[in-house]
Each structure stands twice: as C-alpha cells, then as structure tokens.
Amino acid sequence: MRVLLHACCGPCSIMSVKMLREAGHEVTAYFANPNIHPVSEFLRRSEAMQEAARRLDLPVIWQYDVYSISGWLGVVYERGLAANPDGRRCAYCYASRLTLTAAAAREYGFDAFCTSLLYSRHQRHESIREEGERAEARVGGVKFLYMDFRPGWQEGIDLSKAWGLYRQNYCACIFSEEERFLKKVQRLAQQAQ
C-alpha cells in the first residue's frame, strides 16, 4: 500500500518508516503539527524531520500553513480541555492531526494513513487508534492503518542519537511541557521556602 505517515518529529519517524517499509508499504511522510509550542520547538522538530527524511530517503509533504498555536489553543480552551479531563485534550490533538493526514492522504491518492505517534511509549495508543478510525470515517476514501511501532523504541532512540537529531523531552503542546517540568518548579518552590 501507499501510506501517508503523519510525522510528529524526526526521531519518532525513523522506526515508523522502517517498520512500514519492512511490511512492504511505500511511505511518504506528512509534517502537519499545529500544536507544537513554542515556535522555536516547532522549528527544531521540523529541522530534525528534514534530516531524518534525508537519511531515510523519505519523501515528505510539508504542511506548514496549518501551524497555528493560537488557533489550536483557542479550541482547547473553548472546549474546556486545558486540564485534559479523561485524556480528551490528547484525543483532540490526535484527532486534529489525523484528520489533516486523512484529508491529505485522500487528496494525494494514498491507500492509507498512519502516524509516528504510535512509536512513543508515552502516547495513548488506544486513543490514537480510535481517533484514526474516526478520521477515516470523517474523511472517507482512505484507510487508517494502525501499527504498533513501540517494539522499535530503543533502536529508534539509538539511531536518532547516532544521527545527531534533536530529541525533544516533552510531547509537543504547552500543557505537556508544563507537566514535564512542573516537578522541577515545585522543587524550586520548596527550596525557596
């Protein structure tokens, strides 16, 4: 099958591409991530994706015009998802990117779409699968391909380090950044007392 792979970043794409190719699929990446905060993080992830694509000889469709942190945050606050009740903010994030990917896959004539988010041990895989299937139903004409890329976790880390790719330390949105570093802030607050 011809598969359009939503690429959240370079490091997560490495094993996703390798495993899809090993399964016999022809892969093109799709970089569309309106949620990444701050803009400097978005740019670093884009550069890492460019390098990963070069090393993997991977064609990429770059969808920079959907980047809108203010638009993405507006929807999060409008829907009351900032606190991430029951993982609904993450589900919205998956849905927003998978719907973009499904639409691009249909537009460019791909057989299926997938996401490199399925590489991470830190992501909600069942939610990603559900949102992928919903995007398939919403957009129509293209299949969501679920694959668990986590078995390649360590190999992907090793390759991304060997290639000198920027490796982020939080999911992407401002909320995940806060969650990642909040313990450090709390320790500083305790020390200051």
Tab-separated table of C-alpha atoms in Angstrom:
chain	number	residue	atom	x	y	z
A	1	MET	CA	0.000	0.000	0.000
A	2	ARG	CA	0.956	3.615	-0.454
A	3	VAL	CA	0.907	5.032	3.096
A	4	LEU	CA	0.968	8.655	4.195
A	5	LEU	CA	2.639	8.759	7.600
A	6	HIS	CA	1.830	11.692	9.843
A	7	ALA	CA	5.254	12.653	11.234
A	8	CYS	CA	5.279	14.327	14.636
A	9	CYS	CA	9.087	14.599	14.574
A	10	GLY	CA	12.222	13.055	13.116
A	11	PRO	CA	13.138	10.659	15.947
A	12	CYS	CA	9.659	9.110	16.111
A	13	SER	CA	9.557	8.738	12.332
A	14	ILE	CA	12.677	6.596	11.981
A	15	MET	CA	11.293	3.267	13.152
A	16	SER	CA	7.801	4.058	11.923
A	17	VAL	CA	9.160	4.375	8.384
A	18	LYS	CA	11.459	1.373	8.724
A	19	MET	CA	8.688	-0.885	10.060
A	20	LEU	CA	6.175	0.245	7.443
A	21	ARG	CA	8.724	-0.415	4.706
A	22	GLU	CA	9.553	-3.824	6.197
A	23	ALA	CA	5.821	-4.614	5.970
A	24	GLY	CA	6.014	-3.840	2.256
A	25	HIS	CA	4.474	-0.379	2.207
A	26	GLU	CA	5.595	2.613	0.171
A	27	VAL	CA	5.868	5.507	2.641
A	28	THR	CA	5.623	9.275	2.324
A	29	ALA	CA	5.760	11.427	5.452
A	30	TYR	CA	3.368	14.264	6.201
A	31	PHE	CA	4.538	17.002	8.565
A	32	ALA	CA	1.493	18.878	9.896
A	33	ASN	CA	1.593	19.771	13.590
A	34	PRO	CA	-0.429	22.844	14.608
A	35	ASN	CA	0.012	22.110	18.330
A	36	ILE	CA	3.778	22.398	18.889
A	37	HIS	CA	4.803	25.077	21.370
A	38	PRO	CA	6.821	27.279	21.314
A	39	VAL	CA	7.564	28.220	17.715
A	40	SER	CA	11.279	27.572	18.304
A	41	GLU	CA	10.369	23.971	19.266
A	42	PHE	CA	8.317	23.640	16.094
A	43	LEU	CA	11.302	24.798	14.035
A	44	ARG	CA	13.723	22.415	15.778
A	45	ARG	CA	11.379	19.483	15.192
A	46	SER	CA	10.980	20.483	11.560
A	47	GLU	CA	14.768	20.558	11.106
A	48	ALA	CA	15.120	17.144	12.759
A	49	MET	CA	12.420	15.794	10.445
A	50	GLN	CA	14.255	17.190	7.421
A	51	GLU	CA	17.437	15.385	8.479
A	52	ALA	CA	15.609	12.116	9.221
A	53	ALA	CA	13.916	12.315	5.815
A	54	ARG	CA	17.274	12.876	4.127
A	55	ARG	CA	18.818	9.861	5.850
A	56	LEU	CA	15.790	7.656	5.171
A	57	ASP	CA	15.450	8.839	1.556
A	58	LEU	CA	11.876	9.671	2.517
A	59	PRO	CA	9.601	11.964	0.541
A	60	VAL	CA	7.764	14.465	2.759
A	61	ILE	CA	4.709	16.627	2.269
A	62	TRP	CA	5.274	19.743	4.394
A	63	GLN	CA	2.051	21.369	5.600
A	64	TYR	CA	3.412	24.458	7.343
A	65	ASP	CA	0.327	26.559	6.645
A	66	VAL	CA	-1.715	24.697	9.298
A	67	TYR	CA	0.648	25.726	12.087
A	68	SER	CA	-1.328	27.903	14.488
A	69	ILE	CA	-0.598	27.585	18.164
A	70	SER	CA	-3.118	30.323	18.944
A	71	GLY	CA	-5.798	28.549	16.897
A	72	TRP	CA	-5.026	25.196	18.484
A	73	LEU	CA	-5.037	26.681	21.996
A	74	GLY	CA	-8.270	28.539	21.241
A	75	VAL	CA	-10.050	25.268	20.540
A	76	VAL	CA	-8.542	23.644	23.650
A	77	TYR	CA	-9.818	26.435	25.892
A	78	GLU	CA	-13.155	26.729	24.075
A	79	ARG	CA	-13.795	23.023	24.664
A	80	GLY	CA	-12.571	23.090	28.278
A	81	LEU	CA	-9.695	20.702	27.589
A	82	ALA	CA	-6.808	22.552	29.226
A	83	ALA	CA	-6.908	20.292	32.294
A	84	ASN	CA	-7.041	17.220	29.991
A	85	PRO	CA	-10.092	15.621	31.622
A	86	ASP	CA	-10.026	11.899	30.830
A	87	GLY	CA	-7.374	12.453	28.146
A	88	ARG	CA	-9.766	14.451	25.966
A	89	ARG	CA	-7.169	17.140	25.184
A	90	CYS	CA	-4.826	14.463	23.870
A	91	ALA	CA	-7.702	12.919	21.891
A	92	TYR	CA	-8.426	16.328	20.333
A	93	CYS	CA	-4.739	16.720	19.484
A	94	TYR	CA	-4.636	13.293	17.828
A	95	ALA	CA	-7.897	13.970	16.002
A	96	SER	CA	-6.755	17.335	14.660
A	97	ARG	CA	-3.572	15.909	13.163
A	98	LEU	CA	-5.044	12.612	11.971
A	99	THR	CA	-7.916	14.393	10.228
A	100	LEU	CA	-5.406	16.602	8.412
A	101	THR	CA	-3.444	13.484	7.458
A	102	ALA	CA	-6.509	11.594	6.244
A	103	ALA	CA	-7.570	14.565	4.108
A	104	ALA	CA	-4.082	14.872	2.607
A	105	ALA	CA	-3.931	11.110	2.003
A	106	ARG	CA	-7.221	11.233	0.119
A	107	GLU	CA	-6.187	14.344	-1.819
A	108	TYR	CA	-2.866	12.822	-2.935
A	109	GLY	CA	-4.281	9.362	-3.690
A	110	PHE	CA	-2.734	7.305	-0.890
A	111	ASP	CA	-4.265	3.968	0.101
A	112	ALA	CA	-3.877	4.512	3.839
A	113	PHE	CA	-2.592	6.846	6.523
A	114	CYS	CA	-0.783	6.222	9.780
A	115	THR	CA	1.099	8.233	12.419
A	116	SER	CA	4.517	8.199	14.034
A	117	LEU	CA	2.758	8.964	17.328
A	118	LEU	CA	2.343	5.169	17.510
A	119	TYR	CA	6.096	4.853	18.093
A	120	SER	CA	6.055	6.513	21.503
A	121	ARG	CA	5.639	4.596	24.732
A	122	HIS	CA	4.313	7.830	26.228
A	123	GLN	CA	1.313	8.230	23.908
A	124	ARG	CA	-2.214	6.890	24.421
A	125	HIS	CA	-2.310	4.177	21.763
A	126	GLU	CA	-5.969	3.226	22.126
A	127	SER	CA	-6.958	6.875	21.804
A	128	ILE	CA	-4.758	7.254	18.714
A	129	ARG	CA	-6.374	4.176	17.173
A	130	GLU	CA	-9.873	5.477	17.943
A	131	GLU	CA	-9.132	8.930	16.544
A	132	GLY	CA	-7.513	7.418	13.446
A	133	GLU	CA	-10.620	5.341	12.802
A	134	ARG	CA	-12.812	8.416	13.348
A	135	ALA	CA	-10.683	10.418	10.912
A	136	GLU	CA	-11.046	7.592	8.383
A	137	ALA	CA	-14.845	7.742	8.771
A	138	ARG	CA	-14.964	11.576	8.702
A	139	VAL	CA	-12.826	11.995	5.616
A	140	GLY	CA	-13.698	8.793	3.771
A	141	GLY	CA	-11.902	7.179	0.879
A	142	VAL	CA	-8.713	6.306	2.755
A	143	LYS	CA	-7.969	3.674	5.404
A	144	PHE	CA	-6.372	4.262	8.805
A	145	LEU	CA	-3.523	1.787	9.240
A	146	TYR	CA	-2.792	1.005	12.884
A	147	MET	CA	0.689	-0.335	13.574
A	148	ASP	CA	2.405	-0.568	16.927
A	149	PHE	CA	5.899	0.799	16.372
A	150	ARG	CA	6.915	0.558	20.055
A	151	PRO	CA	8.968	-2.644	19.562
A	152	GLY	CA	11.457	-0.405	17.708
A	153	TRP	CA	11.675	2.056	20.634
A	154	GLN	CA	15.310	1.557	21.627
A	155	GLU	CA	16.589	1.134	18.073
A	156	GLY	CA	14.895	4.415	17.133
A	157	ILE	CA	16.483	6.195	20.092
A	158	ASP	CA	19.906	4.794	19.220
A	159	LEU	CA	19.618	5.816	15.558
A	160	SER	CA	18.348	9.313	16.338
A	161	LYS	CA	21.307	9.842	18.688
A	162	ALA	CA	23.785	8.436	16.168
A	163	TRP	CA	22.348	10.763	13.520
A	164	GLY	CA	22.573	13.753	15.872
A	165	LEU	CA	18.859	14.529	15.628
A	166	TYR	CA	17.243	16.924	18.056
A	167	ARG	CA	15.320	14.814	20.574
A	168	GLN	CA	12.553	16.622	22.400
A	169	ASN	CA	11.768	15.947	26.050
A	170	TYR	CA	8.012	16.584	26.022
A	171	CYS	CA	5.104	15.680	23.775
A	172	ALA	CA	4.667	18.996	21.963
A	173	CYS	CA	1.978	21.207	23.425
A	174	ILE	CA	2.405	23.821	26.130
A	175	PHE	CA	0.457	21.627	28.547
A	176	SER	CA	2.746	18.629	28.108
A	177	GLU	CA	5.747	20.924	28.547
A	178	GLU	CA	4.275	22.185	31.814
A	179	GLU	CA	3.527	18.644	33.004
A	180	ARG	CA	7.060	17.551	32.114
A	181	PHE	CA	8.773	20.325	34.069
A	182	LEU	CA	6.269	21.066	36.838
A	183	LYS	CA	8.054	18.806	39.335
A	184	LYS	CA	11.224	20.854	38.896
A	185	VAL	CA	9.279	24.066	39.513
A	186	GLN	CA	7.704	22.541	42.619
A	187	ARG	CA	11.148	21.524	43.937
A	188	LEU	CA	12.410	25.081	43.369
A	189	ALA	CA	9.400	26.427	45.252
A	190	GLN	CA	10.099	24.100	48.166
A	191	GLN	CA	13.763	25.098	48.230
A	192	ALA	CA	12.837	28.783	48.233
A	193	GLN	CA	10.736	28.413	51.388
